[in-house]
Amino acid sequence: MLTYKNNSFKIELVKSGQLSLTENVRFFLNKIEKNKHLNAFNFVFADDALLKAEEIEGKIKSGKHGKLAGLVIAIKDVLAIKDKPLTCSSKILQNFNSVYNATIINKLIDEDAIIIGKTNCDEFAMGSSNENSFYGPVLNPIDNTRVPGGSSGGSAAAVAAYLCDASIGTDTGGSIRQPASFCGVYGLKPTYGRVSRYGLTAFASSFDSIGTFTNSIEDAAEIMEVISGYDKYDSTSVVEKVPSYKVNILNLKKNLVIGVPTQYFSTGLNEGVKNKILALIDNLKKDFTIKEISLPNMDYAIATYYILTTAEASSNLSRYDGVRYGHRSREYTNLDKMYKNSRSEGFGKEVKRRIMLGTYVLSAGYYDAYYKKAQKVRRLIKNDFDNAFNEVDLIITPVTPTTAFKLNEKSNDPLEMYLNDIYTTSINLAGIPAISLPLSTDLQGLPIGVQVIADSLKEDRLFQFGKFLQDKNLIKRIS
Ligand code: GLN
């Protein structure tokens, strides 16, 4: 077991000689080895991590260390790390190595984090169970017969099973929050544009965001403070200055008003999950004002999300053509067949399904009926949130309709799988931040998360509220 609750404690332990960073990294490497069956990692960088541990231990002892000194972190295998594999858990990128660092990787390294490996995920981050990976599924550490959620399933499982201190995931429609909820850890999806996407393999560019899995709210705040900010290499990154999330974590607004949207608690929500979240809301009544709100266009979120993201994906994934990089078929007699065979062999079933759907909704006869209409509904959903945030400071909802489901339970029914994203996709459509906090467990001991949503660029409020709940023992990482 770990003897520290967050990375600031860890730095203190290293400074006072009570913890050796090299031993700490060895502890994680051992755990990774012992938990190979979870399949959480695509690649482990044991030698690099040990070398770094030694170097950073020295820096901590001489007081010249960065903000994340010694934090052992795993990176979802959709982000570029120079000279390391970048596969997106796809056969098409099986032998591809990155030639540069993503901006967030540079930021993590500059603040002395230690990168221990790259985590498994659904192919090109498309999925809700991590079963769509060329490297095989990831198992949920709490119950190995169940999925960890997806698409950042490896990142969630790695933190839940104590294979690292924290991990980086991406969230296009719920891929951080849903696995965090299924595995009982903290998962933050920031405002769209808060974190640079430079070096992130694009799935749906107007939705993709990079965020964290952690054991504590403090670590989430600290990492986000480091990785957020404007980047000249990503024109969609937000120019606004990053506040000190860590310093402000205790400054929760007085007279906070919390909104509870009726639409999120209707049919389809598992009773056990619903009751735990309603019990929390009840508990909060003594400290805050609770207000019922309406998000009337929420019913259209899944359809809108799957039209727009598949459209963007069909365009983004056209670059995998067997010419520039990645897998090239050996079977072809002309250029057209080379493209066709390389893509047919390289992409998995779900990715192909989405490319076809996306190509269809963008085609001349259907563009207006699907793509353009979905863009309009996206605006309506954003308006719903804008209206809600005129009345409330935060919104509380479930993260997922159920706790972690069984492996193979939904893998042959894409629509059933997509319904898992019912409470998460609207947040990406609106581009606002949300966090999944580990609330409790169901009767079978499976984790239940609660989703807290804030207005654009109000991540600090999520950290402050999370800190309040954590200090009151109302939420706690599930072990
Ligand atoms: N489960 C959603 C999907 O399959 C979300 C994926 C994600 O956020 N990357 O698209």
Tab-separated table of C-alpha atoms and ligand atoms in Angstrom:
chain	number	residue	atom	x	y	z
A	1	MET	CA	0.000	0.000	0.000
A	2	LEU	CA	1.028	3.590	-0.500
A	3	THR	CA	1.835	5.705	2.517
A	4	TYR	CA	0.926	9.043	0.975
A	5	LYS	CA	-2.456	10.499	0.040
A	6	ASN	CA	-1.318	12.868	-2.694
A	7	ASN	CA	1.841	14.023	-4.430
A	8	SER	CA	2.585	16.931	-2.088
A	9	PHE	CA	2.797	14.423	0.784
A	10	LYS	CA	4.976	12.205	-1.359
A	11	ILE	CA	7.455	15.021	-2.031
A	12	GLU	CA	7.670	15.668	1.719
A	13	LEU	CA	8.379	11.979	2.396
A	14	VAL	CA	11.147	11.926	-0.222
A	15	LYS	CA	12.607	15.170	1.122
A	16	SER	CA	12.782	13.839	4.681
A	17	GLY	CA	14.278	10.541	3.519
A	18	GLN	CA	11.252	8.432	4.499
A	19	LEU	CA	10.582	7.386	0.922
A	20	SER	CA	12.977	6.509	-1.855
A	21	LEU	CA	11.714	7.497	-5.282
A	22	THR	CA	13.599	4.659	-6.942
A	23	GLU	CA	11.969	2.159	-4.598
A	24	ASN	CA	8.623	3.793	-5.204
A	25	VAL	CA	9.012	3.349	-8.961
A	26	ARG	CA	10.118	-0.275	-8.374
A	27	PHE	CA	6.996	-0.796	-6.274
A	28	PHE	CA	4.839	0.315	-9.207
A	29	LEU	CA	6.835	-1.728	-11.745
A	30	ASN	CA	6.342	-4.797	-9.547
A	31	LYS	CA	2.644	-4.157	-9.263
A	32	ILE	CA	2.380	-3.731	-13.026
A	33	GLU	CA	4.112	-7.089	-13.464
A	34	LYS	CA	1.834	-8.789	-10.923
A	35	ASN	CA	-1.257	-7.302	-12.519
A	36	LYS	CA	-0.423	-8.149	-16.110
A	37	HIS	CA	-3.760	-9.955	-16.404
A	38	LEU	CA	-5.532	-6.583	-16.153
A	39	ASN	CA	-3.898	-5.640	-19.491
A	40	ALA	CA	-3.877	-1.980	-18.438
A	41	PHE	CA	-0.603	-1.118	-20.187
A	42	ASN	CA	0.326	-1.321	-23.870
A	43	PHE	CA	3.943	-0.345	-23.080
A	44	VAL	CA	5.960	0.050	-19.870
A	45	PHE	CA	9.085	2.233	-19.741
A	46	ALA	CA	10.848	0.599	-16.787
A	47	ASP	CA	14.432	1.758	-17.482
A	48	ASP	CA	13.467	5.341	-18.326
A	49	ALA	CA	11.309	5.581	-15.210
A	50	LEU	CA	14.037	4.278	-12.907
A	51	LEU	CA	16.616	6.650	-14.360
A	52	LYS	CA	14.252	9.576	-13.942
A	53	ALA	CA	13.473	8.542	-10.357
A	54	GLU	CA	17.122	8.805	-9.425
A	55	GLU	CA	17.527	12.185	-11.092
A	56	ILE	CA	14.369	13.643	-9.557
A	57	GLU	CA	15.119	12.281	-6.099
A	58	GLY	CA	18.295	14.364	-6.236
A	59	LYS	CA	16.348	17.420	-7.336
A	60	ILE	CA	13.846	17.040	-4.481
A	61	LYS	CA	16.618	16.690	-1.912
A	62	SER	CA	18.315	19.827	-3.165
A	63	GLY	CA	15.002	21.705	-3.258
A	64	LYS	CA	15.198	22.329	-7.022
A	65	HIS	CA	12.274	20.222	-8.114
A	66	GLY	CA	9.195	20.865	-10.239
A	67	LYS	CA	5.565	20.981	-9.107
A	68	LEU	CA	4.874	17.325	-9.912
A	69	ALA	CA	8.215	15.968	-8.725
A	70	GLY	CA	8.182	12.192	-8.519
A	71	LEU	CA	4.552	11.777	-9.566
A	72	VAL	CA	4.441	8.447	-11.373
A	73	ILE	CA	2.068	8.892	-14.263
A	74	ALA	CA	0.749	6.707	-17.099
A	75	ILE	CA	-0.305	8.112	-20.467
A	76	LYS	CA	-3.183	6.930	-22.660
A	77	ASP	CA	-1.760	5.489	-25.864
A	78	VAL	CA	-3.321	8.194	-28.043
A	79	LEU	CA	-0.764	10.833	-27.026
A	80	ALA	CA	2.631	11.385	-28.627
A	81	ILE	CA	5.835	10.749	-26.661
A	82	LYS	CA	9.035	11.223	-28.653
A	83	ASP	CA	10.659	7.953	-29.775
A	84	LYS	CA	7.971	5.832	-28.117
A	85	PRO	CA	5.203	3.793	-29.749
A	86	LEU	CA	1.917	5.579	-30.445
A	87	THR	CA	-0.645	2.968	-31.456
A	88	CYS	CA	-4.093	4.233	-30.371
A	89	SER	CA	-4.594	0.501	-29.639
A	90	SER	CA	-5.031	-0.013	-33.383
A	91	LYS	CA	-3.383	-2.456	-35.734
A	92	ILE	CA	-3.048	0.327	-38.270
A	93	LEU	CA	-0.449	2.072	-36.035
A	94	GLN	CA	1.068	-1.116	-34.641
A	95	ASN	CA	4.655	-0.218	-35.538
A	96	PHE	CA	4.429	3.545	-35.384
A	97	ASN	CA	6.788	5.550	-33.171
A	98	SER	CA	6.189	9.194	-32.424
A	99	VAL	CA	8.765	11.745	-33.559
A	100	TYR	CA	7.766	14.497	-31.126
A	101	ASN	CA	6.246	15.132	-27.692
A	102	ALA	CA	2.647	16.241	-27.211
A	103	THR	CA	2.504	19.595	-25.421
A	104	ILE	CA	1.156	17.995	-22.259
A	105	ILE	CA	4.063	15.525	-22.213
A	106	ASN	CA	6.550	18.415	-22.301
A	107	LYS	CA	4.647	20.125	-19.510
A	108	LEU	CA	4.615	17.001	-17.333
A	109	ILE	CA	8.333	16.381	-17.903
A	110	ASP	CA	9.197	20.025	-17.200
A	111	GLU	CA	7.551	19.689	-13.786
A	112	ASP	CA	9.429	16.439	-13.031
A	113	ALA	CA	6.644	13.877	-13.375
A	114	ILE	CA	7.842	10.340	-14.176
A	115	ILE	CA	6.191	8.674	-17.167
A	116	ILE	CA	5.908	4.953	-16.470
A	117	GLY	CA	4.159	3.735	-19.606
A	118	LYS	CA	1.313	3.967	-22.081
A	119	THR	CA	-2.105	2.637	-21.247
A	120	ASN	CA	-4.501	0.488	-23.213
A	121	CYS	CA	-7.718	2.026	-24.564
A	122	ASP	CA	-10.474	1.468	-27.106
A	123	GLU	CA	-9.162	1.772	-30.661
A	124	PHE	CA	-8.827	5.489	-31.496
A	125	ALA	CA	-10.735	6.177	-28.244
A	126	MET	CA	-13.987	4.847	-29.695
A	127	GLY	CA	-15.882	2.819	-27.138
A	128	SER	CA	-17.247	2.609	-23.606
A	129	SER	CA	-15.757	-0.673	-22.411
A	130	ASN	CA	-12.144	-0.928	-23.647
A	131	GLU	CA	-13.174	-4.050	-25.560
A	132	ASN	CA	-12.379	-2.423	-28.931
A	133	SER	CA	-8.607	-2.644	-28.489
A	134	PHE	CA	-6.191	-4.409	-30.827
A	135	TYR	CA	-4.324	-5.425	-27.643
A	136	GLY	CA	-7.382	-7.050	-26.080
A	137	PRO	CA	-9.712	-5.888	-23.303
A	138	VAL	CA	-8.705	-4.381	-19.953
A	139	LEU	CA	-10.192	-5.994	-16.835
A	140	ASN	CA	-11.802	-4.006	-14.051
A	141	PRO	CA	-9.472	-4.286	-11.006
A	142	ILE	CA	-12.435	-4.399	-8.596
A	143	ASP	CA	-14.081	-7.338	-10.397
A	144	ASN	CA	-12.079	-9.037	-13.141
A	145	THR	CA	-15.186	-10.359	-14.891
A	146	ARG	CA	-16.257	-6.795	-15.653
A	147	VAL	CA	-15.141	-3.999	-17.960
A	148	PRO	CA	-13.242	-0.978	-16.595
A	149	GLY	CA	-15.237	1.336	-18.865
A	150	GLY	CA	-13.800	3.150	-21.849
A	151	SER	CA	-12.338	4.417	-23.832
A	152	SER	CA	-9.584	5.284	-21.283
A	153	GLY	CA	-10.034	1.905	-19.544
A	154	GLY	CA	-6.314	1.231	-19.075
A	155	SER	CA	-5.724	4.657	-17.525
A	156	ALA	CA	-8.578	4.137	-15.050
A	157	ALA	CA	-7.572	0.567	-14.164
A	158	ALA	CA	-3.928	1.578	-13.689
A	159	VAL	CA	-4.833	4.156	-11.036
A	160	ALA	CA	-7.493	1.947	-9.422
A	161	ALA	CA	-5.060	-0.983	-9.076
A	162	TYR	CA	-2.236	1.264	-7.737
A	163	LEU	CA	-0.029	0.677	-10.786
A	164	CYS	CA	0.882	4.397	-10.818
A	165	ASP	CA	0.017	7.603	-8.912
A	166	ALA	CA	-2.110	9.126	-11.659
A	167	SER	CA	-2.837	8.832	-15.343
A	168	ILE	CA	-3.820	10.887	-18.348
A	169	GLY	CA	-6.894	10.065	-20.393
A	170	THR	CA	-8.984	11.711	-23.064
A	171	ASP	CA	-12.685	12.465	-23.042
A	172	THR	CA	-14.630	13.029	-26.252
A	173	GLY	CA	-17.979	11.819	-24.913
A	174	GLY	CA	-17.270	10.422	-21.457
A	175	SER	CA	-14.051	8.447	-21.811
A	176	ILE	CA	-12.537	9.792	-18.603
A	177	ARG	CA	-15.645	10.137	-16.449
A	178	GLN	CA	-17.277	6.775	-17.225
A	179	PRO	CA	-14.178	4.589	-16.547
A	180	ALA	CA	-13.367	6.672	-13.453
A	181	SER	CA	-16.867	5.889	-12.212
A	182	PHE	CA	-16.583	2.162	-13.051
A	183	CYS	CA	-13.198	1.878	-11.297
A	184	GLY	CA	-13.827	4.080	-8.253
A	185	VAL	CA	-11.286	6.869	-8.845
A	186	TYR	CA	-11.397	10.605	-9.631
A	187	GLY	CA	-11.756	11.533	-13.335
A	188	LEU	CA	-11.691	15.099	-14.623
A	189	LYS	CA	-12.659	16.329	-18.084
A	190	PRO	CA	-11.761	20.021	-18.435
A	191	THR	CA	-13.338	22.744	-20.584
A	192	TYR	CA	-12.774	22.194	-24.305
A	193	GLY	CA	-9.547	24.033	-25.193
A	194	ARG	CA	-8.267	24.319	-21.611
A	195	VAL	CA	-5.568	21.727	-22.368
A	196	SER	CA	-3.677	21.791	-25.664
A	197	ARG	CA	-4.501	18.947	-28.042
A	198	TYR	CA	-1.150	19.225	-29.836
A	199	GLY	CA	0.182	15.670	-30.020
A	200	LEU	CA	-3.181	14.042	-29.324
A	201	THR	CA	-4.352	11.756	-32.115
A	202	ALA	CA	-7.606	13.316	-33.291
A	203	PHE	CA	-10.886	11.426	-32.967
A	204	ALA	CA	-13.486	14.222	-33.046
A	205	SER	CA	-11.540	17.468	-32.966
A	206	SER	CA	-14.312	19.756	-31.717
A	207	PHE	CA	-14.961	17.423	-28.755
A	208	ASP	CA	-11.610	15.883	-27.750
A	209	SER	CA	-10.259	16.947	-24.359
A	210	ILE	CA	-7.395	15.709	-22.219
A	211	GLY	CA	-7.794	15.158	-18.476
A	212	THR	CA	-6.774	13.179	-15.410
A	213	PHE	CA	-7.383	10.057	-13.339
A	214	THR	CA	-6.238	10.414	-9.734
A	215	ASN	CA	-6.570	9.043	-6.197
A	216	SER	CA	-7.369	12.432	-4.719
A	217	ILE	CA	-8.864	15.781	-5.639
A	218	GLU	CA	-5.561	17.516	-4.790
A	219	ASP	CA	-3.639	15.544	-7.394
A	220	ALA	CA	-6.272	16.345	-10.021
A	221	ALA	CA	-5.964	20.068	-9.209
A	222	GLU	CA	-2.162	19.997	-9.309
A	223	ILE	CA	-1.871	18.099	-12.564
A	224	MET	CA	-4.508	20.237	-14.251
A	225	GLU	CA	-2.678	23.361	-13.165
A	226	VAL	CA	0.420	22.051	-14.943
A	227	ILE	CA	-1.133	20.759	-18.173
A	228	SER	CA	-3.667	23.550	-18.815
A	229	GLY	CA	-2.993	26.720	-20.747
A	230	TYR	CA	-2.660	28.348	-24.130
A	231	ASP	CA	-0.443	26.670	-26.704
A	232	LYS	CA	0.581	28.286	-29.954
A	233	TYR	CA	0.526	24.838	-31.596
A	234	ASP	CA	-3.216	24.400	-30.906
A	235	SER	CA	-5.314	27.266	-32.247
A	236	THR	CA	-8.354	26.015	-30.288
A	237	SER	CA	-6.553	26.259	-26.945
A	238	VAL	CA	-7.951	28.857	-24.560
A	239	VAL	CA	-5.908	32.047	-24.102
A	240	GLU	CA	-7.215	32.812	-20.611
A	241	LYS	CA	-4.695	32.473	-17.779
A	242	VAL	CA	-4.769	29.304	-15.654
A	243	PRO	CA	-5.665	30.055	-12.019
A	244	SER	CA	-3.803	28.286	-9.231
A	245	TYR	CA	-6.209	25.401	-8.676
A	246	LYS	CA	-4.093	24.140	-5.799
A	247	VAL	CA	-3.853	27.392	-3.842
A	248	ASN	CA	-7.569	28.116	-4.319
A	249	ILE	CA	-8.836	24.680	-3.441
A	250	LEU	CA	-10.281	25.735	-0.085
A	251	ASN	CA	-12.047	28.852	-1.405
A	252	LEU	CA	-15.449	27.321	-2.070
A	253	LYS	CA	-18.011	30.014	-2.869
A	254	LYS	CA	-20.419	30.856	-0.059
A	255	ASN	CA	-24.128	30.252	-0.711
A	256	LEU	CA	-23.371	27.852	-3.507
A	257	VAL	CA	-26.432	26.811	-5.519
A	258	ILE	CA	-26.492	23.268	-6.889
A	259	GLY	CA	-28.763	22.303	-9.762
A	260	VAL	CA	-30.345	18.884	-10.114
A	261	PRO	CA	-31.730	18.256	-13.620
A	262	THR	CA	-34.922	16.205	-13.503
A	263	GLN	CA	-34.181	14.663	-16.931
A	264	TYR	CA	-31.125	12.882	-15.548
A	265	PHE	CA	-33.038	10.891	-12.967
A	266	SER	CA	-35.804	9.354	-15.085
A	267	THR	CA	-36.183	5.952	-16.758
A	268	GLY	CA	-33.152	3.836	-17.512
A	269	LEU	CA	-31.231	4.816	-14.397
A	270	ASN	CA	-30.416	1.875	-12.138
A	271	GLU	CA	-32.205	2.189	-8.773
A	272	GLY	CA	-29.084	1.541	-6.703
A	273	VAL	CA	-27.112	4.252	-8.500
A	274	LYS	CA	-30.044	6.664	-8.312
A	275	ASN	CA	-30.584	6.176	-4.584
A	276	LYS	CA	-26.936	6.803	-3.694
A	277	ILE	CA	-26.861	10.035	-5.679
A	278	LEU	CA	-30.183	11.239	-4.271
A	279	ALA	CA	-28.917	10.446	-0.772
A	280	LEU	CA	-25.832	12.597	-1.408
A	281	ILE	CA	-28.006	15.452	-2.676
A	282	ASP	CA	-30.156	15.157	0.421
A	283	ASN	CA	-27.060	15.303	2.573
A	284	LEU	CA	-25.914	18.494	0.837
A	285	LYS	CA	-29.114	20.346	1.702
A	286	LYS	CA	-27.747	21.479	5.040
A	287	ASP	CA	-24.757	23.255	3.473
A	288	PHE	CA	-26.033	24.409	0.077
A	289	THR	CA	-29.135	25.463	-1.810
A	290	ILE	CA	-30.438	22.669	-4.023
A	291	LYS	CA	-32.521	23.683	-7.012
A	292	GLU	CA	-34.375	21.568	-9.532
A	293	ILE	CA	-33.497	22.569	-13.077
A	294	SER	CA	-34.415	21.473	-16.580
A	295	LEU	CA	-32.122	20.600	-19.474
A	296	PRO	CA	-34.893	20.033	-22.035
A	297	ASN	CA	-32.788	18.934	-25.022
A	298	MET	CA	-30.876	16.257	-23.171
A	299	ASP	CA	-32.840	13.491	-24.943
A	300	TYR	CA	-31.120	14.418	-28.198
A	301	ALA	CA	-27.580	14.301	-26.825
A	302	ILE	CA	-26.632	10.762	-27.853
A	303	ALA	CA	-27.970	11.068	-31.414
A	304	THR	CA	-26.342	14.462	-31.873
A	305	TYR	CA	-23.060	13.246	-30.423
A	306	TYR	CA	-22.882	10.152	-32.630
A	307	ILE	CA	-23.689	12.132	-35.794
A	308	LEU	CA	-21.131	14.864	-35.195
A	309	THR	CA	-18.297	12.747	-33.784
A	310	THR	CA	-18.538	10.114	-36.528
A	311	ALA	CA	-18.528	12.885	-39.144
A	312	GLU	CA	-15.363	14.370	-37.650
A	313	ALA	CA	-13.786	10.933	-37.208
A	314	SER	CA	-14.422	9.949	-40.838
A	315	SER	CA	-12.411	12.977	-41.885
A	316	ASN	CA	-9.681	12.674	-39.219
A	317	LEU	CA	-9.072	8.996	-39.904
A	318	SER	CA	-8.688	9.455	-43.660
A	319	ARG	CA	-4.980	10.066	-43.032
A	320	TYR	CA	-4.425	6.349	-42.335
A	321	ASP	CA	-4.099	5.339	-45.951
A	322	GLY	CA	-1.105	3.005	-45.924
A	323	VAL	CA	1.037	5.636	-47.625
A	324	ARG	CA	2.292	8.103	-45.077
A	325	TYR	CA	2.567	5.940	-41.977
A	326	GLY	CA	1.151	2.895	-40.287
A	327	HIS	CA	0.082	-0.446	-41.647
A	328	ARG	CA	0.304	-1.114	-45.402
A	329	SER	CA	-1.319	-4.193	-46.866
A	330	ARG	CA	0.926	-6.628	-48.736
A	331	GLU	CA	-1.945	-7.586	-51.013
A	332	TYR	CA	-2.565	-5.103	-53.798
A	333	THR	CA	-2.263	-4.673	-57.531
A	334	ASN	CA	-3.026	-0.966	-57.821
A	335	LEU	CA	-3.150	2.141	-55.631
A	336	ASP	CA	-6.886	1.967	-54.936
A	337	LYS	CA	-6.614	-1.615	-53.700
A	338	MET	CA	-3.649	-0.634	-51.552
A	339	TYR	CA	-5.742	2.031	-49.767
A	340	LYS	CA	-8.702	-0.274	-49.433
A	341	ASN	CA	-6.809	-3.312	-48.171
A	342	SER	CA	-4.602	-1.341	-45.788
A	343	ARG	CA	-7.642	0.241	-44.151
A	344	SER	CA	-9.690	-2.981	-44.177
A	345	GLU	CA	-6.885	-4.881	-42.468
A	346	GLY	CA	-5.794	-2.075	-40.142
A	347	PHE	CA	-9.045	-0.832	-38.592
A	348	GLY	CA	-11.259	-2.780	-36.201
A	349	LYS	CA	-15.011	-3.254	-36.436
A	350	GLU	CA	-16.146	-0.266	-34.365
A	351	VAL	CA	-13.815	2.170	-36.095
A	352	LYS	CA	-15.057	1.012	-39.507
A	353	ARG	CA	-18.650	1.364	-38.363
A	354	ARG	CA	-18.010	4.960	-37.343
A	355	ILE	CA	-16.136	5.875	-40.523
A	356	MET	CA	-19.083	4.577	-42.551
A	357	LEU	CA	-21.664	6.365	-40.419
A	358	GLY	CA	-19.657	9.582	-40.539
A	359	THR	CA	-19.181	9.404	-44.295
A	360	TYR	CA	-22.917	8.845	-44.690
A	361	VAL	CA	-24.036	11.828	-42.587
A	362	LEU	CA	-21.648	14.084	-44.514
A	363	SER	CA	-22.687	12.869	-47.975
A	364	ALA	CA	-24.391	15.324	-50.315
A	365	GLY	CA	-27.950	14.028	-49.973
A	366	TYR	CA	-27.896	13.695	-46.203
A	367	TYR	CA	-25.730	16.577	-45.001
A	368	ASP	CA	-28.659	18.895	-44.265
A	369	ALA	CA	-30.842	16.211	-42.735
A	370	TYR	CA	-28.209	14.902	-40.328
A	371	TYR	CA	-24.977	16.859	-39.983
A	372	LYS	CA	-26.393	20.367	-40.245
A	373	LYS	CA	-29.366	19.545	-38.049
A	374	ALA	CA	-27.091	18.003	-35.422
A	375	GLN	CA	-24.989	21.190	-35.376
A	376	LYS	CA	-28.162	23.141	-34.594
A	377	VAL	CA	-29.151	20.782	-31.801
A	378	ARG	CA	-25.631	21.090	-30.391
A	379	ARG	CA	-26.286	24.808	-30.006
A	380	LEU	CA	-29.623	24.128	-28.264
A	381	ILE	CA	-27.904	21.824	-25.783
A	382	LYS	CA	-25.258	24.466	-25.091
A	383	ASN	CA	-28.061	27.028	-24.577
A	384	ASP	CA	-29.700	24.695	-22.028
A	385	PHE	CA	-26.505	24.685	-19.967
A	386	ASP	CA	-26.041	28.470	-20.361
A	387	ASN	CA	-29.571	28.986	-19.030
A	388	ALA	CA	-28.987	26.582	-16.160
A	389	PHE	CA	-25.751	28.313	-15.140
A	390	ASN	CA	-27.627	31.614	-14.908
A	391	GLU	CA	-29.393	30.066	-11.931
A	392	VAL	CA	-26.940	27.612	-10.398
A	393	ASP	CA	-23.178	27.274	-9.750
A	394	LEU	CA	-22.809	23.531	-10.230
A	395	ILE	CA	-24.939	20.674	-11.550
A	396	ILE	CA	-25.037	17.170	-10.059
A	397	THR	CA	-25.994	14.099	-12.105
A	398	PRO	CA	-25.167	10.409	-12.400
A	399	VAL	CA	-22.132	9.519	-14.565
A	400	THR	CA	-23.511	6.269	-15.965
A	401	PRO	CA	-26.889	4.506	-15.850
A	402	THR	CA	-25.373	1.373	-14.217
A	403	THR	CA	-22.227	0.201	-12.480
A	404	ALA	CA	-19.556	-1.707	-14.466
A	405	PHE	CA	-21.104	-4.315	-16.752
A	406	LYS	CA	-19.732	-7.759	-17.624
A	407	LEU	CA	-17.151	-8.327	-20.344
A	408	ASN	CA	-18.889	-9.281	-23.635
A	409	GLU	CA	-22.257	-8.177	-22.241
A	410	LYS	CA	-22.763	-5.338	-24.717
A	411	SER	CA	-19.983	-5.823	-27.244
A	412	ASN	CA	-22.301	-7.160	-29.942
A	413	ASP	CA	-24.893	-4.445	-29.546
A	414	PRO	CA	-23.492	-1.024	-30.486
A	415	LEU	CA	-26.679	0.861	-29.638
A	416	GLU	CA	-26.806	-0.649	-26.174
A	417	MET	CA	-23.140	0.374	-25.770
A	418	TYR	CA	-23.804	3.949	-26.965
A	419	LEU	CA	-26.581	4.321	-24.363
A	420	ASN	CA	-23.910	4.157	-21.688
A	421	ASP	CA	-22.920	7.675	-22.708
A	422	ILE	CA	-26.335	9.148	-21.955
A	423	TYR	CA	-25.190	11.339	-19.045
A	424	THR	CA	-21.763	12.306	-20.352
A	425	THR	CA	-22.037	13.294	-24.041
A	426	SER	CA	-24.077	16.478	-23.506
A	427	ILE	CA	-21.164	17.953	-21.542
A	428	ASN	CA	-18.805	17.458	-24.523
A	429	LEU	CA	-21.421	18.861	-26.898
A	430	ALA	CA	-21.446	21.994	-24.717
A	431	GLY	CA	-17.647	21.989	-24.212
A	432	ILE	CA	-17.908	22.498	-20.449
A	433	PRO	CA	-15.932	20.828	-17.610
A	434	ALA	CA	-17.133	17.956	-15.411
A	435	ILE	CA	-15.670	15.564	-12.890
A	436	SER	CA	-16.556	12.023	-11.864
A	437	LEU	CA	-16.122	11.586	-8.121
A	438	PRO	CA	-16.028	8.194	-6.357
A	439	LEU	CA	-19.198	8.224	-4.280
A	440	SER	CA	-19.939	4.726	-3.077
A	441	THR	CA	-20.450	1.110	-4.102
A	442	ASP	CA	-23.511	-0.953	-5.007
A	443	LEU	CA	-24.596	-4.177	-3.289
A	444	GLN	CA	-21.998	-6.127	-5.248
A	445	GLY	CA	-19.198	-3.788	-4.180
A	446	LEU	CA	-18.944	-2.126	-7.588
A	447	PRO	CA	-18.043	1.587	-7.628
A	448	ILE	CA	-20.652	4.293	-8.207
A	449	GLY	CA	-19.514	7.728	-9.361
A	450	VAL	CA	-21.265	11.068	-9.212
A	451	GLN	CA	-20.842	13.682	-11.933
A	452	VAL	CA	-20.397	17.340	-11.040
A	453	ILE	CA	-20.638	19.803	-13.937
A	454	ALA	CA	-19.478	23.436	-13.998
A	455	ASP	CA	-19.723	26.312	-16.450
A	456	SER	CA	-16.908	26.973	-18.954
A	457	LEU	CA	-13.472	27.497	-17.356
A	458	LYS	CA	-14.851	26.986	-13.841
A	459	GLU	CA	-12.672	23.956	-13.118
A	460	ASP	CA	-11.619	25.622	-9.856
A	461	ARG	CA	-15.170	25.245	-8.585
A	462	LEU	CA	-15.074	21.501	-9.307
A	463	PHE	CA	-11.868	21.157	-7.302
A	464	GLN	CA	-13.240	23.232	-4.417
A	465	PHE	CA	-16.474	21.298	-4.266
A	466	GLY	CA	-14.609	17.974	-4.629
A	467	LYS	CA	-12.332	18.986	-1.776
A	468	PHE	CA	-15.352	19.798	0.398
A	469	LEU	CA	-16.880	16.365	-0.290
A	470	GLN	CA	-13.558	14.590	0.211
A	471	ASP	CA	-12.869	16.339	3.522
A	472	LYS	CA	-16.380	15.472	4.739
A	473	ASN	CA	-15.788	11.841	3.755
A	474	LEU	CA	-18.744	11.986	1.392
A	475	ILE	CA	-16.561	10.720	-1.422
A	476	LYS	CA	-13.546	8.452	-1.281
A	477	ARG	CA	-11.483	6.498	-3.762
A	478	ILE	CA	-12.751	2.900	-3.727
A	479	SER	CA	-10.067	0.332	-2.898
B	1	GLN	N1	-17.984	6.136	-25.345
B	1	GLN	C1	-17.936	7.269	-26.202
B	1	GLN	C2	-17.684	6.854	-27.633
B	1	GLN	O1	-17.601	5.694	-27.851
B	1	GLN	C3	-16.908	8.232	-25.719
B	1	GLN	C4	-15.555	8.039	-26.269
B	1	GLN	C5	-14.574	9.056	-25.769
B	1	GLN	O2	-14.890	9.902	-24.948
B	1	GLN	N2	-13.384	9.012	-26.333
B	1	GLN	O3	-17.583	7.646	-28.496
